[in-house]
mmCIF file of C-alpha atoms in Angstrom:
data_model
loop_
_atom_site.group_PDB
_atom_site.id
_atom_site.type_symbol
_atom_site.label_atom_id
_atom_site.label_comp_id
_atom_site.label_asym_id
_atom_site.label_seq_id
_atom_site.Cartn_x
_atom_site.Cartn_y
_atom_site.Cartn_z
ATOM 1 C CA MET E 1 14.477 6.868 3.379
ATOM 2 C CA PHE E 2 14.359 3.089 3.449
ATOM 3 C CA ALA E 3 15.407 0.471 0.832
ATOM 4 C CA GLY E 4 14.869 -3.191 0.763
ATOM 5 C CA TYR E 5 17.396 -5.726 -0.726
ATOM 6 C CA LEU E 6 18.245 -8.883 1.389
ATOM 7 C CA ASN E 7 18.306 -6.605 4.311
ATOM 8 C CA VAL E 8 16.706 -3.239 4.945
ATOM 9 C CA TRP E 9 18.826 -0.115 4.605
ATOM 10 C CA ARG E 10 18.276 3.379 5.804
ATOM 11 C CA THR E 11 19.617 6.770 5.050
ATOM 12 C CA THR E 12 19.102 10.029 6.921
ATOM 13 C CA ASN E 13 20.663 12.318 4.358
ATOM 14 C CA VAL E 14 19.071 11.287 0.962
ATOM 15 C CA LYS E 15 18.702 15.030 0.159
ATOM 16 C CA ALA E 16 22.510 15.666 0.315
ATOM 17 C CA PRO E 17 23.635 17.859 -2.529
ATOM 18 C CA ASN E 18 26.008 15.221 -4.006
ATOM 19 C CA ALA E 19 24.743 11.683 -4.385
ATOM 20 C CA SER E 20 28.121 10.428 -3.303
ATOM 21 C CA SER E 21 27.546 11.914 0.099
ATOM 22 C CA VAL E 22 24.487 9.873 0.784
ATOM 23 C CA THR E 23 25.185 7.228 3.439
ATOM 24 C CA TRP E 24 23.300 3.943 3.996
ATOM 25 C CA THR E 25 23.108 1.717 7.120
ATOM 26 C CA ALA E 26 21.832 -1.731 7.328
ATOM 27 C CA ILE E 27 19.145 -2.021 9.918
ATOM 28 C CA SER E 28 18.671 -5.755 9.585
ATOM 29 C CA THR E 29 21.051 -8.646 9.349
ATOM 30 C CA GLY E 30 21.222 -12.237 8.293
ATOM 31 C CA GLU E 31 18.422 -12.358 5.855
ATOM 32 C CA THR E 32 18.471 -14.673 2.891
ATOM 33 C CA ALA E 33 15.430 -13.648 0.873
ATOM 34 C CA ASP E 34 14.835 -10.248 -1.015
ATOM 35 C CA CYS E 35 12.425 -7.803 0.374
ATOM 36 C CA ASN E 36 9.178 -7.677 -1.686
ATOM 37 C CA VAL E 37 7.384 -4.917 0.212
ATOM 38 C CA LEU E 38 8.374 -2.106 2.529
ATOM 39 C CA GLU E 39 5.630 -0.080 4.246
ATOM 40 C CA GLN E 40 6.105 2.772 6.802
ATOM 41 C CA SER E 41 3.239 3.783 9.097
ATOM 42 C CA PRO E 42 2.233 7.412 8.355
ATOM 43 C CA ALA E 43 0.736 7.416 11.763
ATOM 44 C CA ASN E 44 4.163 6.530 13.457
ATOM 45 C CA VAL E 45 7.080 6.798 11.353
ATOM 46 C CA ASP E 46 9.134 4.362 13.640
ATOM 47 C CA ILE E 47 6.880 1.571 12.430
ATOM 48 C CA LEU E 48 8.146 -0.176 9.366
ATOM 49 C CA TYR E 49 6.924 -3.382 7.821
ATOM 50 C CA VAL E 50 8.953 -5.685 5.510
ATOM 51 C CA ALA E 51 7.563 -8.694 3.585
ATOM 52 C CA ARG E 52 9.892 -11.218 2.140
ATOM 53 C CA GLY E 53 8.999 -14.653 0.439
ATOM 54 C CA GLY E 54 7.351 -16.578 3.336
ATOM 55 C CA SER E 55 7.909 -13.911 6.093
ATOM 56 C CA LEU E 56 6.503 -10.647 7.323
ATOM 57 C CA LYS E 57 8.272 -8.659 10.015
ATOM 58 C CA ARG E 58 7.737 -5.310 11.789
ATOM 59 C CA THR E 59 9.894 -2.933 13.763
ATOM 60 C CA ASP E 60 8.601 -0.340 16.078
ATOM 61 C CA ASN E 61 11.849 1.578 16.238
ATOM 62 C CA ALA E 62 12.992 1.873 12.673
ATOM 63 C CA ASN E 63 14.798 5.130 13.324
ATOM 64 C CA ALA E 64 16.735 3.999 16.414
ATOM 65 C CA ASN E 65 20.454 3.344 16.408
ATOM 66 C CA THR E 66 19.746 -0.384 17.163
ATOM 67 C CA VAL E 67 16.566 -1.618 15.356
ATOM 68 C CA THR E 68 14.540 -4.569 16.600
ATOM 69 C CA TRP E 69 12.488 -6.768 14.331
ATOM 70 C CA ILE E 70 9.342 -8.677 15.424
ATOM 71 C CA SER E 71 7.861 -11.537 13.367
ATOM 72 C CA CYS E 72 4.170 -10.995 12.230
ATOM 73 C CA ALA E 73 1.600 -13.461 11.149
ATOM 74 C CA LEU E 74 1.251 -14.072 7.471
ATOM 75 C CA PRO E 75 -2.144 -12.910 6.109
ATOM 76 C CA GLY E 76 -3.913 -15.922 4.852
ATOM 77 C CA GLY E 77 -0.820 -17.947 5.553
ATOM 78 C CA SER E 78 1.352 -16.489 2.708
ATOM 79 C CA SER E 79 3.523 -13.434 2.133
ATOM 80 C CA PRO E 80 1.831 -10.182 1.293
ATOM 81 C CA THR E 81 1.871 -8.718 -2.228
ATOM 82 C CA ASP E 82 1.300 -5.293 -0.886
ATOM 83 C CA LEU E 83 0.783 -3.643 2.358
ATOM 84 C CA ALA E 84 -1.059 -0.162 3.240
ATOM 85 C CA ALA E 85 -0.692 1.230 6.800
ATOM 86 C CA HIS E 86 -3.569 3.276 8.221
ATOM 87 C CA PRO E 87 -2.792 7.018 7.938
ATOM 88 C CA THR E 88 -3.819 8.006 11.445
ATOM 89 C CA ASN E 89 -4.153 4.714 13.481
ATOM 90 C CA ALA E 90 -0.651 3.056 14.007
ATOM 91 C CA ASN E 91 -2.236 -0.280 14.920
ATOM 92 C CA ILE E 92 -3.992 -0.783 11.601
ATOM 93 C CA VAL E 93 -2.487 -2.199 8.407
ATOM 94 C CA TYR E 94 -4.028 -3.766 5.361
ATOM 95 C CA ALA E 95 -2.583 -6.478 3.133
ATOM 96 C CA THR E 96 -3.244 -8.130 -0.122
ATOM 97 C CA SER E 97 -2.139 -11.778 -0.305
ATOM 98 C CA GLY E 98 -3.016 -14.176 -3.039
ATOM 99 C CA THR E 99 -6.581 -13.468 -4.116
ATOM 100 C CA LYS E 100 -7.660 -11.930 -0.655
ATOM 101 C CA VAL E 101 -7.574 -8.647 1.304
ATOM 102 C CA TYR E 102 -6.768 -8.581 5.070
ATOM 103 C CA LYS E 103 -7.001 -6.169 7.833
ATOM 104 C CA SER E 104 -4.933 -6.121 11.015
ATOM 105 C CA SER E 105 -5.828 -4.105 14.066
ATOM 106 C CA ASP E 106 -2.687 -5.163 16.006
ATOM 107 C CA LYS E 107 0.167 -4.326 13.777
ATOM 108 C CA GLY E 108 0.107 -7.697 12.058
ATOM 109 C CA ALA E 109 -0.191 -10.053 15.047
ATOM 110 C CA THR E 110 -3.625 -11.379 13.632
ATOM 111 C CA TRP E 111 -5.439 -10.821 10.374
ATOM 112 C CA THR E 112 -9.203 -10.485 9.362
ATOM 113 C CA ASN E 113 -10.290 -11.422 5.852
ATOM 114 C CA ILE E 114 -12.245 -8.471 4.433
ATOM 115 C CA SER E 115 -12.284 -9.725 0.813
ATOM 116 C CA GLY E 116 -16.095 -9.991 0.687
ATOM 117 C CA THR E 117 -17.173 -11.200 -2.774
ATOM 118 C CA LEU E 118 -13.979 -10.004 -4.527
ATOM 119 C CA PRO E 119 -13.429 -12.271 -7.560
ATOM 120 C CA ASN E 120 -10.959 -15.091 -6.937
ATOM 121 C CA ILE E 121 -8.217 -13.259 -8.917
ATOM 122 C CA TYR E 122 -4.587 -12.671 -7.867
ATOM 123 C CA LEU E 123 -4.246 -9.273 -6.090
ATOM 124 C CA SER E 124 -1.109 -7.163 -6.582
ATOM 125 C CA CYS E 125 -1.637 -3.943 -4.767
ATOM 126 C CA ILE E 126 -3.620 -1.825 -2.237
ATOM 127 C CA VAL E 127 -3.833 1.844 -1.413
ATOM 128 C CA TYR E 128 -5.683 3.742 1.207
ATOM 129 C CA ASP E 129 -7.222 7.074 0.516
ATOM 130 C CA LYS E 130 -6.076 9.220 3.527
ATOM 131 C CA ASN E 131 -9.104 11.690 3.069
ATOM 132 C CA SER E 132 -11.703 8.888 3.131
ATOM 133 C CA ASN E 133 -13.619 6.805 5.643
ATOM 134 C CA GLU E 134 -11.434 3.558 5.335
ATOM 135 C CA GLY E 135 -11.481 3.934 1.668
ATOM 136 C CA LEU E 136 -9.400 1.061 -0.033
ATOM 137 C CA TYR E 137 -8.440 0.478 -3.642
ATOM 138 C CA VAL E 138 -7.160 -2.882 -4.685
ATOM 139 C CA GLY E 139 -5.676 -3.941 -8.163
ATOM 140 C CA ASN E 140 -5.962 -7.289 -9.427
ATOM 141 C CA GLU E 141 -5.293 -8.922 -13.047
ATOM 142 C CA THR E 142 -8.397 -7.520 -14.420
ATOM 143 C CA GLY E 143 -8.706 -3.923 -12.885
ATOM 144 C CA VAL E 144 -9.415 -2.076 -9.791
ATOM 145 C CA TYR E 145 -11.993 -2.450 -6.887
ATOM 146 C CA TYR E 146 -13.020 -0.018 -4.119
ATOM 147 C CA LYS E 147 -14.599 -0.323 -0.639
ATOM 148 C CA ASP E 148 -15.069 2.056 2.227
ATOM 149 C CA ALA E 149 -16.594 1.806 5.757
ATOM 150 C CA SER E 150 -20.020 2.937 4.362
ATOM 151 C CA MET E 151 -20.161 -0.148 1.974
ATOM 152 C CA SER E 152 -21.039 -3.678 2.787
ATOM 153 C CA ASP E 153 -18.796 -5.126 -0.087
ATOM 154 C CA TRP E 154 -16.482 -4.109 -2.834
ATOM 155 C CA THR E 155 -17.537 -2.458 -6.050
ATOM 156 C CA ILE E 156 -15.647 -2.505 -9.381
ATOM 157 C CA PHE E 157 -13.855 0.870 -10.244
ATOM 158 C CA ASN E 158 -13.068 0.226 -13.927
ATOM 159 C CA THR E 159 -15.168 2.797 -15.931
ATOM 160 C CA GLY E 160 -12.904 3.620 -19.013
ATOM 161 C CA LEU E 161 -10.208 1.246 -17.863
ATOM 162 C CA PRO E 162 -9.540 -1.713 -20.247
ATOM 163 C CA VAL E 163 -9.442 -5.265 -18.744
ATOM 164 C CA VAL E 164 -5.723 -5.077 -17.550
ATOM 165 C CA ASP E 165 -3.439 -6.398 -15.051
ATOM 166 C CA VAL E 166 -3.019 -3.583 -12.409
ATOM 167 C CA ARG E 167 0.384 -3.908 -10.714
ATOM 168 C CA GLU E 168 0.655 -0.742 -8.697
ATOM 169 C CA LEU E 169 -1.698 1.855 -7.292
ATOM 170 C CA GLU E 170 -0.867 5.271 -5.744
ATOM 171 C CA ILE E 171 -2.816 8.309 -4.903
ATOM 172 C CA TYR E 172 -1.722 11.877 -5.928
ATOM 173 C CA TYR E 173 -2.848 14.507 -3.575
ATOM 174 C CA ASP E 174 -3.143 18.204 -4.545
ATOM 175 C CA ALA E 175 -2.524 20.263 -1.464
ATOM 176 C CA SER E 176 -4.026 23.300 -2.875
ATOM 177 C CA ASN E 177 -7.086 21.861 -4.606
ATOM 178 C CA SER E 178 -8.468 18.411 -3.492
ATOM 179 C CA THR E 179 -10.501 18.275 -6.750
ATOM 180 C CA ASN E 180 -7.301 17.455 -8.431
ATOM 181 C CA ASN E 181 -6.542 14.430 -6.427
ATOM 182 C CA ARG E 182 -6.087 11.235 -8.543
ATOM 183 C CA LEU E 183 -5.726 7.497 -8.320
ATOM 184 C CA LYS E 184 -2.934 6.329 -10.459
ATOM 185 C CA ALA E 185 -2.780 2.851 -11.765
ATOM 186 C CA ALA E 186 0.355 1.207 -13.260
ATOM 187 C CA THR E 187 -0.417 -1.769 -15.553
ATOM 188 C CA TYR E 188 1.325 -4.764 -17.074
ATOM 189 C CA GLY E 189 1.656 -3.797 -20.828
ATOM 190 C CA ARG E 190 -1.032 -1.042 -21.036
ATOM 191 C CA GLY E 191 0.909 1.952 -19.485
ATOM 192 C CA LEU E 192 -0.276 4.276 -16.768
ATOM 193 C CA TRP E 193 -3.894 5.332 -16.097
ATOM 194 C CA GLN E 194 -5.556 7.756 -13.838
ATOM 195 C CA SER E 195 -9.032 8.562 -12.363
ATOM 196 C CA ASP E 196 -10.777 10.990 -10.036
ATOM 197 C CA LEU E 197 -11.196 9.325 -6.744
ATOM 198 C CA TYR E 198 -14.235 7.408 -5.697
ATOM 199 C CA SER E 199 -15.375 10.226 -3.209
ATOM 200 C CA THR E 200 -15.186 12.817 -6.086
ATOM 201 C CA LEU E 201 -17.212 10.613 -8.398
ATOM 202 C CA ALA E 202 -19.838 9.967 -5.826
ATOM 203 C CA VAL E 203 -20.586 13.587 -5.882
ATOM 204 C CA ASN E 204 -20.280 14.146 -9.654
ATOM 205 C CA PRO E 205 -19.891 10.792 -11.764
ATOM 206 C CA SER E 206 -19.141 12.839 -14.820
ATOM 207 C CA ASN E 207 -15.743 13.762 -13.477
ATOM 208 C CA GLN E 208 -14.163 10.290 -14.225
ATOM 209 C CA ASN E 209 -10.844 10.743 -15.906
ATOM 210 C CA VAL E 210 -8.825 7.771 -17.344
#
């Protein structure tokens, strides 16, 4: 497990029976700004991104005894509000930054704006559906939008959801029954909401659940 404060900390025994037995080791040094986002690559667990105010760094050896950090380019010139690493391609990572969405195919060295016609509204979060064809959900100050590789632009994904500031998105996957997979949206002041995934609704639109 990794935790971000000023520096990034790592533990390898977070499941120890006694909390007092859990040990943490700093794997970065000398930082002066708090971590805002940590994102580990599912495709390569040695890759870890950390965003701070005005900086984005990556390590390719997060589990080594001595961890080396590499400075990445800032998507759109500003610090990301959220990151989503591709589930199977270790080179690809996505970011929300300001009012835009970006994609990098070289682990953050360069970024491409994939915002399309998204409204010019501040974006807080992004999540990748691992069972989709590049299916991405983003949350902004009015709701949720979706896009996958088969679509030329983003589409609003708000049926049943009030106009609300979405601060965090996560996907729950049911290992035994994929029809139970859900998108979870944490909002500012309106609680937690859920919906069937876009892929499920495309087959049966009546399944939407919020």
